[in-house]
XYZ file of C-alpha atoms in Angstrom:
332
model
C -76.244 -146.061 -25.338
C -73.491 -144.629 -27.448
C -69.795 -145.359 -27.844
C -67.444 -143.795 -25.325
C -67.045 -140.095 -25.845
C -65.513 -137.125 -24.079
C -66.886 -133.605 -24.076
C -64.892 -130.364 -24.160
C -65.130 -128.371 -20.942
C -64.349 -124.822 -19.892
C -61.016 -124.532 -18.090
C -61.498 -121.032 -16.684
C -60.341 -120.362 -13.141
C -62.860 -121.373 -10.506
C -63.969 -118.967 -7.786
C -64.069 -119.719 -4.064
C -67.875 -119.726 -4.245
C -67.764 -122.397 -6.952
C -65.303 -124.430 -4.865
C -67.809 -124.473 -2.014
C -70.345 -126.119 -4.308
C -67.937 -128.556 -5.960
C -68.361 -131.451 -3.545
C -70.171 -134.263 -5.385
C -73.906 -133.580 -5.193
C -75.415 -133.856 -1.723
C -77.386 -131.868 0.830
C -75.954 -128.328 0.617
C -76.549 -125.011 2.348
C -79.376 -122.887 0.896
C -80.735 -125.910 -0.996
C -84.481 -125.952 -1.554
C -86.041 -129.373 -1.292
C -89.671 -130.199 -1.967
C -91.906 -133.252 -1.929
C -95.530 -133.995 -2.761
C -97.060 -136.302 -0.154
C -98.333 -139.631 -1.492
C -101.277 -141.564 -0.084
C -99.028 -143.939 1.867
C -97.699 -141.037 3.965
C -100.976 -139.288 4.783
C -101.472 -138.665 8.517
C -97.676 -138.947 9.035
C -95.973 -136.332 11.206
C -94.081 -133.705 9.233
C -90.880 -134.086 11.296
C -90.824 -137.851 10.741
C -91.547 -137.427 7.023
C -88.638 -135.045 6.432
C -86.203 -137.002 8.624
C -86.800 -140.121 6.566
C -86.402 -138.126 3.340
C -82.832 -136.947 3.962
C -79.724 -138.994 4.707
C -77.693 -138.268 7.851
C -80.018 -135.667 9.375
C -81.476 -136.238 12.834
C -85.112 -135.754 13.794
C -84.120 -133.122 16.370
C -82.390 -131.136 13.619
C -85.508 -131.320 11.450
C -87.646 -130.176 14.396
C -85.331 -127.188 14.859
C -85.659 -126.275 11.167
C -89.448 -126.482 11.503
C -89.494 -124.283 14.611
C -87.323 -121.698 12.838
C -89.720 -121.525 9.890
C -87.551 -123.254 7.298
C -90.315 -125.769 6.505
C -93.664 -125.007 4.901
C -96.632 -127.161 3.939
C -98.738 -125.703 1.133
C -96.831 -122.410 1.651
C -97.735 -122.195 5.338
C -95.500 -122.688 8.377
C -96.305 -125.686 10.571
C -95.434 -127.308 13.884
C -93.320 -130.462 14.153
C -96.327 -132.614 15.094
C -98.470 -131.467 12.151
C -100.041 -134.351 10.261
C -99.754 -134.510 6.491
C -102.479 -135.082 3.930
C -102.215 -136.659 0.500
C -101.149 -134.085 -2.071
C -99.575 -131.672 0.432
C -96.557 -129.776 -0.917
C -93.720 -129.901 1.625
C -90.860 -127.432 1.141
C -87.618 -127.307 3.132
C -85.142 -124.458 2.668
C -81.819 -125.623 4.130
C -80.412 -122.727 6.182
C -76.791 -121.720 6.557
C -75.267 -123.989 9.232
C -74.587 -122.553 12.651
C -71.120 -122.853 14.094
C -70.533 -126.333 15.469
C -67.528 -128.013 16.964
C -66.324 -131.077 15.082
C -64.252 -133.170 17.467
C -61.192 -135.035 16.136
C -61.610 -138.778 16.694
C -59.031 -141.549 16.628
C -60.740 -143.565 13.888
C -58.333 -145.837 11.949
C -57.529 -144.630 8.429
C -55.903 -146.456 5.537
C -53.701 -143.708 4.122
C -52.681 -144.411 0.512
C -50.745 -141.164 -0.010
C -50.044 -138.031 1.990
C -47.977 -134.852 1.719
C -48.350 -131.230 2.851
C -51.105 -130.518 0.282
C -53.241 -133.607 -0.122
C -54.149 -136.897 1.505
C -55.646 -139.933 -0.250
C -57.655 -142.410 1.833
C -58.994 -145.884 1.056
C -62.396 -145.516 2.751
C -64.011 -148.652 4.164
C -67.629 -149.476 3.448
C -69.887 -148.104 6.169
C -67.936 -144.920 6.958
C -69.770 -141.628 6.340
C -67.537 -139.029 4.658
C -68.493 -135.897 6.571
C -70.744 -134.731 9.405
C -74.236 -133.432 8.789
C -76.549 -131.369 10.997
C -77.333 -133.463 14.051
C -74.607 -136.044 13.281
C -71.186 -134.619 14.084
C -69.161 -137.696 14.999
C -67.896 -140.988 13.625
C -67.135 -139.671 10.129
C -64.107 -139.551 7.871
C -63.776 -135.839 8.669
C -63.517 -136.590 12.394
C -60.787 -139.098 11.582
C -58.956 -136.680 9.272
C -59.013 -133.945 11.905
C -57.289 -136.324 14.314
C -54.752 -137.454 11.724
C -53.950 -134.105 10.043
C -52.838 -130.837 11.586
C -54.622 -128.742 8.965
C -57.403 -129.168 6.420
C -58.799 -126.792 3.816
C -61.566 -124.545 5.100
C -63.238 -123.864 1.749
C -66.146 -126.247 2.304
C -66.929 -124.931 5.783
C -66.882 -126.310 9.279
C -68.821 -129.494 8.558
C -66.673 -130.480 5.558
C -63.093 -129.312 6.134
C -60.770 -130.653 3.450
C -63.504 -132.487 1.575
C -63.232 -131.999 -2.188
C -65.516 -134.858 -3.279
C -67.313 -137.734 -1.628
C -68.427 -141.322 -2.040
C -71.490 -142.920 -0.463
C -71.348 -144.373 3.030
C -71.697 -147.940 1.744
C -69.293 -147.525 -1.164
C -65.648 -148.323 -0.460
C -62.518 -146.934 -2.035
C -60.341 -143.945 -2.815
C -61.070 -140.406 -1.739
C -58.809 -137.327 -1.730
C -58.895 -134.442 0.757
C -57.125 -131.072 0.669
C -54.904 -129.789 3.458
C -54.997 -126.125 2.426
C -57.220 -123.808 0.401
C -54.793 -123.523 -2.515
C -54.701 -127.291 -2.931
C -58.475 -127.458 -2.556
C -58.956 -124.883 -5.319
C -56.720 -126.861 -7.691
C -58.376 -130.221 -6.990
C -61.887 -128.756 -7.187
C -61.082 -127.123 -10.544
C -59.924 -130.493 -11.857
C -63.183 -132.072 -10.729
C -65.122 -129.259 -12.379
C -63.431 -129.732 -15.741
C -63.730 -133.532 -15.452
C -59.976 -134.171 -15.630
C -59.833 -136.262 -12.427
C -59.632 -139.964 -13.270
C -62.201 -141.781 -11.124
C -62.793 -145.434 -11.929
C -65.026 -147.826 -10.031
C -65.439 -151.592 -9.915
C -69.027 -152.791 -9.602
C -70.940 -156.056 -9.604
C -74.319 -155.760 -11.282
C -77.274 -158.075 -11.735
C -77.773 -159.705 -15.140
C -75.696 -159.848 -18.311
C -75.012 -156.532 -20.053
C -75.276 -157.046 -23.794
C -72.735 -154.302 -24.582
C -69.049 -154.819 -23.784
C -68.688 -151.080 -23.378
C -70.846 -147.998 -23.563
C -71.942 -144.691 -22.116
C -75.004 -143.931 -20.021
C -75.878 -140.289 -20.661
C -79.053 -139.597 -18.706
C -79.987 -136.685 -16.376
C -80.508 -137.386 -12.679
C -82.867 -135.702 -10.212
C -84.840 -136.529 -7.095
C -87.508 -139.200 -7.452
C -90.903 -137.572 -6.899
C -92.450 -140.944 -6.056
C -89.863 -141.948 -3.449
C -88.349 -138.963 -1.660
C -85.247 -140.839 -0.449
C -84.130 -141.804 -3.956
C -82.830 -140.276 -7.154
C -83.872 -141.259 -10.653
C -83.324 -140.550 -14.336
C -85.661 -137.675 -15.109
C -85.903 -134.503 -17.166
C -87.592 -132.633 -14.300
C -85.318 -130.622 -11.969
C -82.375 -132.788 -13.006
C -78.661 -132.428 -13.722
C -76.555 -133.715 -16.605
C -74.971 -137.086 -15.716
C -72.612 -139.301 -17.723
C -71.173 -142.711 -16.784
C -68.873 -144.775 -19.043
C -68.622 -148.545 -18.552
C -66.595 -151.539 -19.675
C -67.524 -155.155 -18.991
C -64.596 -157.022 -17.437
C -66.276 -160.356 -16.662
C -69.648 -162.080 -16.926
C -70.238 -164.593 -14.132
C -73.411 -166.677 -14.099
C -76.220 -164.098 -13.984
C -73.978 -161.211 -12.939
C -71.629 -158.756 -14.659
C -68.422 -157.267 -13.287
C -67.886 -153.729 -14.569
C -65.314 -150.978 -14.595
C -66.997 -147.580 -14.649
C -65.598 -144.108 -15.235
C -67.411 -141.058 -13.946
C -67.575 -138.012 -16.167
C -69.901 -136.211 -13.739
C -70.413 -136.735 -10.015
C -74.111 -136.728 -9.185
C -75.560 -138.180 -6.017
C -75.901 -141.986 -6.373
C -74.952 -141.611 -10.058
C -73.612 -145.110 -10.764
C -76.366 -146.700 -8.705
C -79.118 -144.774 -10.501
C -77.644 -145.248 -13.978
C -77.220 -149.012 -13.582
C -80.783 -149.345 -12.328
C -81.920 -147.243 -15.300
C -80.425 -149.706 -17.812
C -81.898 -152.677 -15.925
C -78.721 -153.896 -14.199
C -78.775 -152.629 -10.590
C -75.857 -153.098 -8.247
C -75.667 -156.210 -6.115
C -76.472 -155.411 -2.488
C -77.814 -151.921 -3.185
C -80.423 -151.262 -0.457
C -82.153 -148.473 -2.413
C -81.827 -149.348 -6.092
C -81.065 -153.077 -6.068
C -83.054 -156.289 -6.002
C -84.159 -158.215 -2.933
C -83.260 -161.585 -4.407
C -79.803 -163.029 -4.910
C -76.541 -162.156 -3.171
C -76.729 -160.317 0.140
C -74.136 -157.718 1.083
C -73.842 -154.982 3.682
C -74.194 -152.188 1.149
C -73.763 -152.037 -2.599
C -70.995 -153.894 -4.468
C -69.274 -150.696 -5.572
C -65.620 -149.792 -5.037
C -63.716 -146.634 -6.026
C -60.657 -148.462 -7.325
C -58.613 -145.809 -9.172
C -58.090 -142.110 -8.453
C -55.829 -139.934 -10.590
C -55.221 -136.179 -10.478
C -52.576 -133.519 -11.070
C -50.729 -132.580 -7.887
C -51.698 -129.003 -6.928
C -48.081 -127.942 -6.281
C -45.761 -130.067 -8.398
C -48.016 -130.393 -11.458
C -47.202 -134.105 -11.566
C -49.973 -136.536 -12.486
C -50.549 -138.964 -9.620
C -52.631 -142.110 -9.844
C -53.538 -144.499 -7.042
C -55.340 -147.827 -6.912
C -57.009 -149.762 -4.127
C -57.761 -153.502 -4.245
C -61.290 -154.783 -3.908
C -62.455 -155.110 -0.296
C -62.669 -158.611 1.099
C -66.475 -158.774 1.004
C -66.536 -158.164 -2.751
C -63.685 -160.632 -3.290
C -65.631 -163.256 -1.325
C -68.767 -162.696 -3.413
C -66.826 -162.996 -6.667
C -65.050 -166.170 -5.485
C -68.383 -167.704 -4.561
C -69.899 -166.876 -7.966
C -66.907 -168.229 -9.885
C -67.017 -171.499 -7.975
C -70.625 -172.258 -8.853
């Protein structure tokens, strides 16, 4: 790990096509996904295998993709009830989404800031940011559509207004765009890494460094298809900066700054250095403190307003569950 550093980035104007891909990494249209079947999944149905490999996609949606020929096994099309064998190569080509109706829902929102261009929300743990094929309700987007008259259409019908995202079980600040011009400005800032995104996290163990940078590429884990990992194979550049704010018993409280926004980036990077997040169901440890989701909170969000040019910065206090865990640790 090196000292904190900042790279120079290209500030050229960003096209609409680039805006559509600027949401923090996730399942996207036209994405090719592939897995090699391990021995523990032999004789498993192909529809079940894929459903359990992708977050927020229903089994009926996977079955539809299979019936439409978007799934192959060893380069051949299959039926939904086909059984897998060890070593099979499963490939899914995500198709363009068909038109769907996203219904506005009266889901309570904690609005931190709002004007005619942008809205900033303090998202609670457990709330999914946007709909996915087969799951079109109960998300932040449904709530935003009820609350706002208009949202940017750049990211399509399933993700109106969404410029970036945070995981379902991560709490904290998230911005959304109300029009395409605002979306383009905010997405360009994300692309050139000028948005200030800082997180508070509770990790297992004592980090020996008071501050540092984790610069390690992230890609899908070939051994566990639901996870991501640090790897050189089919990976993307990922950088996380950290500062230790407190060491409590056998835990460390951290402030982290994202330079890139890869799927599960903080969670994967902390596991990589041997200090996984408390409560993380995918990358954490089974022993110790139990939480409903990982102890990770998007605490600070700063960006340049797309119309006024003014730098705005917002903060959100730790959620009560993280405060309770910290109080319990400090009292031991």
